[in-house]
Structure formats: C-alpha cells, structure tokens
PDB file of C-alpha atoms in Angstrom:
ATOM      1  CA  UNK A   1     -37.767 -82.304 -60.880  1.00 87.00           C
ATOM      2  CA  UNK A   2     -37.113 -79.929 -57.952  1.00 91.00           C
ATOM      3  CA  UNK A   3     -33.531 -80.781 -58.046  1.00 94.00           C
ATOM      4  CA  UNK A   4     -33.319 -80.092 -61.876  1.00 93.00           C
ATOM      5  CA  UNK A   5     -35.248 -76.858 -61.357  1.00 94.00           C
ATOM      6  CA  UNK A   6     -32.925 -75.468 -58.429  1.00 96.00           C
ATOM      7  CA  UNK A   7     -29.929 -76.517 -60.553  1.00 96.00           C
ATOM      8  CA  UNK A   8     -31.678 -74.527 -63.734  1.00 95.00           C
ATOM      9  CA  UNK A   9     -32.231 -71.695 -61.542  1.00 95.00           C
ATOM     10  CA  UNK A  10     -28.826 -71.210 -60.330  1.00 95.00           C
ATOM     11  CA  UNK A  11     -26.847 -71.257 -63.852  1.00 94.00           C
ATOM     12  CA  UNK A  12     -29.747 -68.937 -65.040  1.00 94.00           C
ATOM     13  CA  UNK A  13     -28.716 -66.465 -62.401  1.00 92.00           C
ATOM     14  CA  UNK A  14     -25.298 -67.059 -62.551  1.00 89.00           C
ATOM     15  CA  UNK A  15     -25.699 -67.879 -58.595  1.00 92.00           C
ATOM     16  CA  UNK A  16     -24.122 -71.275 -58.591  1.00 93.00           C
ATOM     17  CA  UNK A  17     -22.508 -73.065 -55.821  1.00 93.00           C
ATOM     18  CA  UNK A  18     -18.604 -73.800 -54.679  1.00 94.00           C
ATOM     19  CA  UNK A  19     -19.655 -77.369 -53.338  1.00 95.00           C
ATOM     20  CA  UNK A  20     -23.001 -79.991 -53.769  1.00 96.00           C
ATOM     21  CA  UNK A  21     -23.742 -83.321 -52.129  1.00 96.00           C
ATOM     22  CA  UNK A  22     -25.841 -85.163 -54.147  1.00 97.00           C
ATOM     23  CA  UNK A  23     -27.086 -88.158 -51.870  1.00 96.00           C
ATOM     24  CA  UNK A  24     -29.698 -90.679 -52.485  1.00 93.00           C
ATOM     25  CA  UNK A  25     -29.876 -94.693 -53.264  1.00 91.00           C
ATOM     26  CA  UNK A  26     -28.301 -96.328 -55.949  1.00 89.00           C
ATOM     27  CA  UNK A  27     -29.625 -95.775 -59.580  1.00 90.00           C
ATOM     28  CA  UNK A  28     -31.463 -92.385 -59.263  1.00 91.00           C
ATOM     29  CA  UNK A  29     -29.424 -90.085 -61.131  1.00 92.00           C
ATOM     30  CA  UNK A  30     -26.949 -88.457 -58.798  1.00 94.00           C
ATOM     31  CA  UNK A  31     -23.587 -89.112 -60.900  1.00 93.00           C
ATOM     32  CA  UNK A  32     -25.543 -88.376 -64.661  1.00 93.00           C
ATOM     33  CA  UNK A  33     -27.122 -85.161 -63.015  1.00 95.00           C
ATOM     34  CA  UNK A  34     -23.402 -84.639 -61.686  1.00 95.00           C
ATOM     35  CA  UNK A  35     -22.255 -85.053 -65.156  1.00 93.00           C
ATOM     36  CA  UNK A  36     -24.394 -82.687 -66.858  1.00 93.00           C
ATOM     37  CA  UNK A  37     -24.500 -80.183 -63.967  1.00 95.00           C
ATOM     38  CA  UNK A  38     -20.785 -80.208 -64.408  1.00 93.00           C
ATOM     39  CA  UNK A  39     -21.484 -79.311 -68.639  1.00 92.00           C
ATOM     40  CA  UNK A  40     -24.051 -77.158 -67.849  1.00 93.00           C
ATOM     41  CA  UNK A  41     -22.032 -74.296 -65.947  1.00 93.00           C
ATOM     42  CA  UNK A  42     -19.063 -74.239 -68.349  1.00 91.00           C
ATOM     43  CA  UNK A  43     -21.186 -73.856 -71.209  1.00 91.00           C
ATOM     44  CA  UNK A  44     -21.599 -70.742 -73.080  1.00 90.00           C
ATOM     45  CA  UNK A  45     -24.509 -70.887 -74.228  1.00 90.00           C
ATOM     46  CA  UNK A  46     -26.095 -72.670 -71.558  1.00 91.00           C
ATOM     47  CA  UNK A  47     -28.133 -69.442 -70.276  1.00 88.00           C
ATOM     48  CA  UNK A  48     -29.310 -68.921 -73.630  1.00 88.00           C
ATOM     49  CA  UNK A  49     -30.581 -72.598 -73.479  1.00 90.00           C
ATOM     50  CA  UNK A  50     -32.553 -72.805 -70.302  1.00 92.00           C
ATOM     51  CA  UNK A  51     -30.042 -73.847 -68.515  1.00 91.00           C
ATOM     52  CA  UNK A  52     -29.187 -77.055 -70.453  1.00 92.00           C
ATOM     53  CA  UNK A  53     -25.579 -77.536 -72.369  1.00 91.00           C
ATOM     54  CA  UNK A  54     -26.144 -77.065 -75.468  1.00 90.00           C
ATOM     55  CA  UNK A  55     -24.213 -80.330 -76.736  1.00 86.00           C
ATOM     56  CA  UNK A  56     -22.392 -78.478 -79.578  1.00 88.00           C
ATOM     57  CA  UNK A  57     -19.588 -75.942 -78.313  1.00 86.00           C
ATOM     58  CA  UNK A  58     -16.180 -76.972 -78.070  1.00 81.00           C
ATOM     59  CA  UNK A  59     -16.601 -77.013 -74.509  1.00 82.00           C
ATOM     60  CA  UNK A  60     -19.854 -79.636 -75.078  1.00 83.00           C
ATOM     61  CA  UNK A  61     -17.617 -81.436 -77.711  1.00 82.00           C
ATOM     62  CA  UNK A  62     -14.464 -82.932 -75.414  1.00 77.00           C
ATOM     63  CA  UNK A  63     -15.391 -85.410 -73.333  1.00 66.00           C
ATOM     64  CA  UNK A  64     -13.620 -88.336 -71.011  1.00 61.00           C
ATOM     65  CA  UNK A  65      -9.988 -87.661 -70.255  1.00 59.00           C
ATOM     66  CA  UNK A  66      -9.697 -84.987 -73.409  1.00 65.00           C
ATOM     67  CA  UNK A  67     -11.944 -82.507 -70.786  1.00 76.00           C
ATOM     68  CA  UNK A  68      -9.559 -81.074 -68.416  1.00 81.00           C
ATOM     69  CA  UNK A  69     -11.853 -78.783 -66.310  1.00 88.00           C
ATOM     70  CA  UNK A  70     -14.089 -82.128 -66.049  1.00 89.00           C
ATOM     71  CA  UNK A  71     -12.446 -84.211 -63.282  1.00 88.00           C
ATOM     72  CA  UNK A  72     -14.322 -87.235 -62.061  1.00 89.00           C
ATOM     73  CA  UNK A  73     -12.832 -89.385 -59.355  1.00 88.00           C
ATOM     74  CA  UNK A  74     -13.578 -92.810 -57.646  1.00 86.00           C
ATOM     75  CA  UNK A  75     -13.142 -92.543 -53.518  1.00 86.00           C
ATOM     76  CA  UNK A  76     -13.574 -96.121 -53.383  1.00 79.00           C
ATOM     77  CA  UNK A  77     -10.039 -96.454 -54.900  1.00 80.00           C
ATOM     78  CA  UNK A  78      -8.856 -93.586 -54.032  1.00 75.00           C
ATOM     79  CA  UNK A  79      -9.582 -92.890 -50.733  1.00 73.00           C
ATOM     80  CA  UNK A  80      -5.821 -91.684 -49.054  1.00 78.00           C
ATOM     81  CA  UNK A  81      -4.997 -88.463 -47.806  1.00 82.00           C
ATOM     82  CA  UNK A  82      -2.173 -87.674 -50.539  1.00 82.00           C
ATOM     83  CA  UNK A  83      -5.228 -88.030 -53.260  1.00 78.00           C
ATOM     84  CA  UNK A  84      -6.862 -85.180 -51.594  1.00 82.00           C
ATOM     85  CA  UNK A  85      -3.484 -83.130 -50.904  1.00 83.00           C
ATOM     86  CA  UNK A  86      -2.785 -83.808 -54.665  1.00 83.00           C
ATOM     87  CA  UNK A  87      -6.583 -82.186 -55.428  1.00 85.00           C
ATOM     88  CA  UNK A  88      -6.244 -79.239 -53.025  1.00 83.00           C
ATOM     89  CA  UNK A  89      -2.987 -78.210 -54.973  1.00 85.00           C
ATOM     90  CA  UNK A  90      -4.171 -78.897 -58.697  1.00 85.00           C
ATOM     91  CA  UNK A  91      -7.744 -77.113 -58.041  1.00 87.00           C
ATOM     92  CA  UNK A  92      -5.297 -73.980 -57.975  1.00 86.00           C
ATOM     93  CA  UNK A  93      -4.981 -73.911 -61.310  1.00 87.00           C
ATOM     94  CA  UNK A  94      -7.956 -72.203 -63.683  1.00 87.00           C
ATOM     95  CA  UNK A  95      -9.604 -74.012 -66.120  1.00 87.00           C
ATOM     96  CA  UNK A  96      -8.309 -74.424 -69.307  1.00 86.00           C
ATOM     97  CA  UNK A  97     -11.843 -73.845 -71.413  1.00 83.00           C
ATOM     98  CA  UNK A  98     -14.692 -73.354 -69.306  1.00 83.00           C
ATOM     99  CA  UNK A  99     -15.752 -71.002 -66.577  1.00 89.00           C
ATOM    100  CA  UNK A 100     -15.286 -73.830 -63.590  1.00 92.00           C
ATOM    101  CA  UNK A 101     -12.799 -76.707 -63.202  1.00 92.00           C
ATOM    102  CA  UNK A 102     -15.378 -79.118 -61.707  1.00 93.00           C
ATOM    103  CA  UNK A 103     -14.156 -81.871 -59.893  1.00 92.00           C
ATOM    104  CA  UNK A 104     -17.089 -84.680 -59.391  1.00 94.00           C
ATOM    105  CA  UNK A 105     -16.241 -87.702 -56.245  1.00 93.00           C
ATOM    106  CA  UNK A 106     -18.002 -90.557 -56.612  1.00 93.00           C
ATOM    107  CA  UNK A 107     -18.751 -92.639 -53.339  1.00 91.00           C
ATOM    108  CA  UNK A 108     -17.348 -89.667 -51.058  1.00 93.00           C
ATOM    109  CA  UNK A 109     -18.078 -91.715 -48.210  1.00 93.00           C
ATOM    110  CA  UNK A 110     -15.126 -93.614 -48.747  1.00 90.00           C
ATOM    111  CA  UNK A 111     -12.157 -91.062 -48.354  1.00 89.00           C
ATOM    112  CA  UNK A 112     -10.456 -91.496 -45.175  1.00 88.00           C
ATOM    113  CA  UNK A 113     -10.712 -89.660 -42.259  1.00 88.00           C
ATOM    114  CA  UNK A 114      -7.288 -87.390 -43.220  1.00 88.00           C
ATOM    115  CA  UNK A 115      -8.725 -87.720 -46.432  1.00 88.00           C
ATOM    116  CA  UNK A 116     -11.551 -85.561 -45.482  1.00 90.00           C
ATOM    117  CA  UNK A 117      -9.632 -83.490 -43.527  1.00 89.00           C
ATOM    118  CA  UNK A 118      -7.659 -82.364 -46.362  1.00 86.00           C
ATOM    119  CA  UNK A 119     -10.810 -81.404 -48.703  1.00 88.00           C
ATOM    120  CA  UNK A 120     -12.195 -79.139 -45.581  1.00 90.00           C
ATOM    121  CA  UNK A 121      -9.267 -77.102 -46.377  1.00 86.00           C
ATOM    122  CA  UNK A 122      -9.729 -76.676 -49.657  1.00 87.00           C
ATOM    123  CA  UNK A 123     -13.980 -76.335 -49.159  1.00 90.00           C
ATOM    124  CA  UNK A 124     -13.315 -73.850 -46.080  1.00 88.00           C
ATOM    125  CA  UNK A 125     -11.637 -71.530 -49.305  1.00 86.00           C
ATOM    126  CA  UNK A 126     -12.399 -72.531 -52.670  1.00 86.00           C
ATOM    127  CA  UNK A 127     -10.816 -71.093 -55.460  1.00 88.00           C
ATOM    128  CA  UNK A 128     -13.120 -68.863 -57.322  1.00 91.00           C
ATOM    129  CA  UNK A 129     -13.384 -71.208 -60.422  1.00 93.00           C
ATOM    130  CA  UNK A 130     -13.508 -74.630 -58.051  1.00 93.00           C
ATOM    131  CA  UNK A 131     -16.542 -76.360 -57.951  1.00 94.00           C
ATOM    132  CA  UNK A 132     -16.914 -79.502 -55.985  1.00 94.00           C
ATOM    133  CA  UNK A 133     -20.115 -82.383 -56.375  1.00 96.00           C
ATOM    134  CA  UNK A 134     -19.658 -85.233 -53.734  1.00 95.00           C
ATOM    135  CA  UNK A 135     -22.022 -87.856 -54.732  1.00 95.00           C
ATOM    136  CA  UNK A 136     -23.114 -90.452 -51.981  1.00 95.00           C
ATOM    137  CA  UNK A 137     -25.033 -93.497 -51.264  1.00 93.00           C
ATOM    138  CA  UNK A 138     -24.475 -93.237 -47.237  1.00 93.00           C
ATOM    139  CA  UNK A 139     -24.362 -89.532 -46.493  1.00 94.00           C
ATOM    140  CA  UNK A 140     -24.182 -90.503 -42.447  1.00 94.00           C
ATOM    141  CA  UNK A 141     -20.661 -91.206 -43.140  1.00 93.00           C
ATOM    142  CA  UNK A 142     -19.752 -88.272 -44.369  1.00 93.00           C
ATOM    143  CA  UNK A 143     -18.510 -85.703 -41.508  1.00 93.00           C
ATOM    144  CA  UNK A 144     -20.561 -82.508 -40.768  1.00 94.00           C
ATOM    145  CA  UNK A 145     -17.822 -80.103 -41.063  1.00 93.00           C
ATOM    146  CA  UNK A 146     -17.988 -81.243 -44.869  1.00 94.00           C
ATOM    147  CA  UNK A 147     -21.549 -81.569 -45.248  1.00 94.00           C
ATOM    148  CA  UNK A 148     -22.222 -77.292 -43.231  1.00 94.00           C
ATOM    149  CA  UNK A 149     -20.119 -76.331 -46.705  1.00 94.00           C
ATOM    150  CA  UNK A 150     -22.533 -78.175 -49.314  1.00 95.00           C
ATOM    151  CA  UNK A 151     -25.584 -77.278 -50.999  1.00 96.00           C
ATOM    152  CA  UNK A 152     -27.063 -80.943 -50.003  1.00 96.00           C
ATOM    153  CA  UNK A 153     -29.737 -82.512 -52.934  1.00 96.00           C
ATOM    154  CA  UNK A 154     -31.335 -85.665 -52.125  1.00 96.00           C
ATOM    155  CA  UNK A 155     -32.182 -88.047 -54.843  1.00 95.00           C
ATOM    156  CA  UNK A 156     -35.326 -89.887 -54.013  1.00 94.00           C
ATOM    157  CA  UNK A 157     -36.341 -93.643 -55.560  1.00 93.00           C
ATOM    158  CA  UNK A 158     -38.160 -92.837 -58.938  1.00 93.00           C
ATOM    159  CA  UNK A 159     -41.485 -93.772 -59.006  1.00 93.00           C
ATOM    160  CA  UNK A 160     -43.345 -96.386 -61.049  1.00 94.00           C
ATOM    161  CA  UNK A 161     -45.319 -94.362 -63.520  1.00 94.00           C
ATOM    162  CA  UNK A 162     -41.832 -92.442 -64.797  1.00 94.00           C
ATOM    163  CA  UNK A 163     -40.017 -95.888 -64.473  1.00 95.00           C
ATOM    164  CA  UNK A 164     -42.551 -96.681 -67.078  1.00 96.00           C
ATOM    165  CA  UNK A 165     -42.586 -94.099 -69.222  1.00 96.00           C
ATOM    166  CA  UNK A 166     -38.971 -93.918 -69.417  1.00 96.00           C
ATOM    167  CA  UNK A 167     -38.227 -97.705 -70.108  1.00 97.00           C
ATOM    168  CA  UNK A 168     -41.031 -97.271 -73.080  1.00 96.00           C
ATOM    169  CA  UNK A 169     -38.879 -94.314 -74.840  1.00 96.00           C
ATOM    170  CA  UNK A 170     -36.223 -96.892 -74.567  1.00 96.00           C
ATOM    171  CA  UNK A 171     -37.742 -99.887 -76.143  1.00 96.00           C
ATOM    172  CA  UNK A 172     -39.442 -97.408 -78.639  1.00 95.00           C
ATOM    173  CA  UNK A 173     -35.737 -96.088 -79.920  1.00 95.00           C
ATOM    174  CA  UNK A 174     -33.822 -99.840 -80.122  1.00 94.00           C
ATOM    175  CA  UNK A 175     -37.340-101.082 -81.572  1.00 95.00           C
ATOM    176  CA  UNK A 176     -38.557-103.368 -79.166  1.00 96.00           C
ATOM    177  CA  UNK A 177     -42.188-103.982 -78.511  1.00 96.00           C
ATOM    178  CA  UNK A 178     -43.626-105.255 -75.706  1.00 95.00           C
ATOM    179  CA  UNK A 179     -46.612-106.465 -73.580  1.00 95.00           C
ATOM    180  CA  UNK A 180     -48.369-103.542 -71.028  1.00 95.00           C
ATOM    181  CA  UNK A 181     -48.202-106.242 -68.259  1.00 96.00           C
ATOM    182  CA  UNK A 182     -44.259-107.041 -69.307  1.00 96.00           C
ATOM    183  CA  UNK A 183     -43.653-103.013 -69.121  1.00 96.00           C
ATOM    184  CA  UNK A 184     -45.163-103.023 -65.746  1.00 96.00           C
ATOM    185  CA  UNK A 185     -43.832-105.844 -64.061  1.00 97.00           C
ATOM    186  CA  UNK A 186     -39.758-104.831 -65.098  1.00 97.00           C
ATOM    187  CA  UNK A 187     -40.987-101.435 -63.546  1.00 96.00           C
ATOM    188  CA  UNK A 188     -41.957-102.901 -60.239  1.00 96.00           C
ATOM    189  CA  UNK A 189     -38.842-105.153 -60.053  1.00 96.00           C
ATOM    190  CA  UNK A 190     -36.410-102.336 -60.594  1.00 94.00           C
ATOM    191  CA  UNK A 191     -37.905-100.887 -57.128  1.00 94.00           C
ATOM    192  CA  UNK A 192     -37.390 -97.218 -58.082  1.00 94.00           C
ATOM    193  CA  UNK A 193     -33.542 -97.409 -59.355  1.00 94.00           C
ATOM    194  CA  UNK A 194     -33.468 -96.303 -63.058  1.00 94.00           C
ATOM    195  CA  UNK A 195     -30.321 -98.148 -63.463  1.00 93.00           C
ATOM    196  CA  UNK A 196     -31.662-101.645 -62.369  1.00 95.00           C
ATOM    197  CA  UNK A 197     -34.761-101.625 -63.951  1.00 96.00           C
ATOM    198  CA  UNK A 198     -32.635-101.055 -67.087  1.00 96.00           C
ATOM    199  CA  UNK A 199     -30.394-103.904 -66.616  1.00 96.00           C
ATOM    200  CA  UNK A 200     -33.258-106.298 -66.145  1.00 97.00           C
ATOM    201  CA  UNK A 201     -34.915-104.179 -69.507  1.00 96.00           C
ATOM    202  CA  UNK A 202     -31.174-105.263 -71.017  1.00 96.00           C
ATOM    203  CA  UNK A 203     -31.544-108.697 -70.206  1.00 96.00           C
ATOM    204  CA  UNK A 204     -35.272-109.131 -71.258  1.00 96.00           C
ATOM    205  CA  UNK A 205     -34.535-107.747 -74.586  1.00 95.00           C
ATOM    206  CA  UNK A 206     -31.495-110.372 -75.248  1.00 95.00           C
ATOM    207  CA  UNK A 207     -33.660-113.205 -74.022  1.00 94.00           C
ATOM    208  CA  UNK A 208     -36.804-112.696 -75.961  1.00 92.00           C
ATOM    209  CA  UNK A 209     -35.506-110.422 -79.295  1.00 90.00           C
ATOM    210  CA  UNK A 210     -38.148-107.769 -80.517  1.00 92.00           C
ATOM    211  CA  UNK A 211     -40.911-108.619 -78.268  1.00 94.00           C
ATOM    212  CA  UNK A 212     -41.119-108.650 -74.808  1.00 96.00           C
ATOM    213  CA  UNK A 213     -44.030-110.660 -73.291  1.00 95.00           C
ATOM    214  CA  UNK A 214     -45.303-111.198 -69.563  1.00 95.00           C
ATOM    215  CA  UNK A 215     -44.096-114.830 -69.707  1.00 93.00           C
TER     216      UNK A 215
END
C-alpha cells in the first residue's frame, strides 16, 4: 500500500520520477504495478481519477505492441550493449499520445556490464518525456551508479490474510466455491507470491471443478 500511495501521490502532484527500481521476490506485483504506473502518468484523466487510469481514453484503449509510448523489454534476452545504444537513441523521440514514453525492463539484472554502461548515459540526462522502471528480482546485481539515479520501491512477500482475500474475489468471479480450510492451505503454500498461489488456485480448480475441498 505505501508503494501505491507514493506512486498516487506523485501523478497527483504532477512530481513524478525520470527512473524507478522496483525490486522485490518473484510474484509480488512489481511488473503489473510497472504496467499500470506506466498507464497511469500518460493518462488524462488520471488526476481527475485519484491517480488511477481511467481505462477508457484512447490512451487507456491501445494496448500490447499498438502502444508506442509503452515499451516493455526482456533483459534476459536482451541483455547486449547495442540493445541499450538502440534505447538511448529511440528515447529521443517524444511520445506519440501520452505525456511520457515509458520504457519498462524486466529482469534488469541481466544487461551486461556495457549494457549498463550505456543506460547511465541516458539516466545521467533523461529526456524530459523519458521515464524508465527497472524491475528486479536480485537488485545486488545491479551497479550503484544506476541504482544513485532511481527512486528504489521494494516489493515485500504479501501476506496471508490478503493472499486470502484476494484468491476468494477470484473464485467468487469464475464461480468456484470452496472449503475455509482449502482457501487457507493454497494461501500458505503460495508463501507470499500472488502469482504462485494463483497457479496452484489454477490447478485446484481444473482438478476438482466448482468446489474446492481440503482433500
């Protein structure tokens, strides 16, 4: 919630940062928060909406490859120093529809050492309308020249009471019921991530149908 609130704050006051590191273990939110972050500041009526995108503009609207001031990248496979050369000469150019061309890299810790290099130049002096979110699962690899130029958020393991309240909403919308003891015990074995305690949710429900039971 802090992290949301911060985040909230800073498109509210129009205050909002050239480069985040969003850091934390697998499954608690750091690309989706990423994701919306990234909506959030290029929509228009976001201010008016406390912050949130409002899901309807024709900024909201494009998504995937048809949003070009969205770019999100892999540095697990593409990790070489002409990938980040080829980003510190494209993030010249404005965005095409919203205020910020926002450029989101996933599993940062795995550009290369000239790889990082060439992002310091382009973090040292953003463009005004650049906005950078490095998202991380091993933030000691990262080097600390990068890290002194980010606005660092780090994403803690959920705990069990929200794990539960959230995989009930779940159930409730795809109309599966299921025992209290069931609930809690695919809440304990997702240890915190959101993301695996879904996927063992997902395979419950395909085993057992419309009713999930402790057994």
């Amino acid at each position: 919630d802090h992290i949301i609130n911060t985040l909230r704050n800073q498109i509210l006051h129009d205050k909002v940062n050239h480069a985040y590191l969003f850091t934390g273990t697998r499954g608690t939110g750091k690309t989706s928060t990423a994701k919306i972050f990234a909506r959030a500041v290029n929509c228009p009526e976001a201010i008016h909406n406390n912050g949130n995108p409002c899901g309807q503009c024709a900024v909201c609207r494009q998504s995937g490859d048809a949003n070009l001031d969205i770019i999100e990248m892999d540095a697990a496979s593409n990790n070489g120093v002409d990938y980040a050369r080829d980003i510190r000469e494209k993030v010249q150019y404005p965005p095409v529809n919203g205020k910020y061309k926002v450029y989101i890299i996933d599993e940062v810790h795995m550009l290369s050492v000239g790889a990082f290099n060439a992002l310091l130049k382009t973090l040292e002096e953003p463009p005004k309308h650049a906005m950078f979110i490095l998202c991380t699962t091993e933030v000691h690899k990262i080097p600390q020249t990068i890290l002194s130029r980010c606005m660092r958020f780090d994403f803690k393991l959920v705990s069990e009471s929200e794990l539960s309240a959230l995989l009930l909403s779940v159930l409730g919308e795809i109309g599966v019921a299921a025992e209290e003891e069931a609930v809690k015990l695919i809440t304990r074995s997702g240890e915190g991530s959101v993301r695996d305690m879904l996927t063992i949710a997902d395979t419950c429900v395909s085993y057992c149908g419309e009713r999930i039971t402790y057994e």
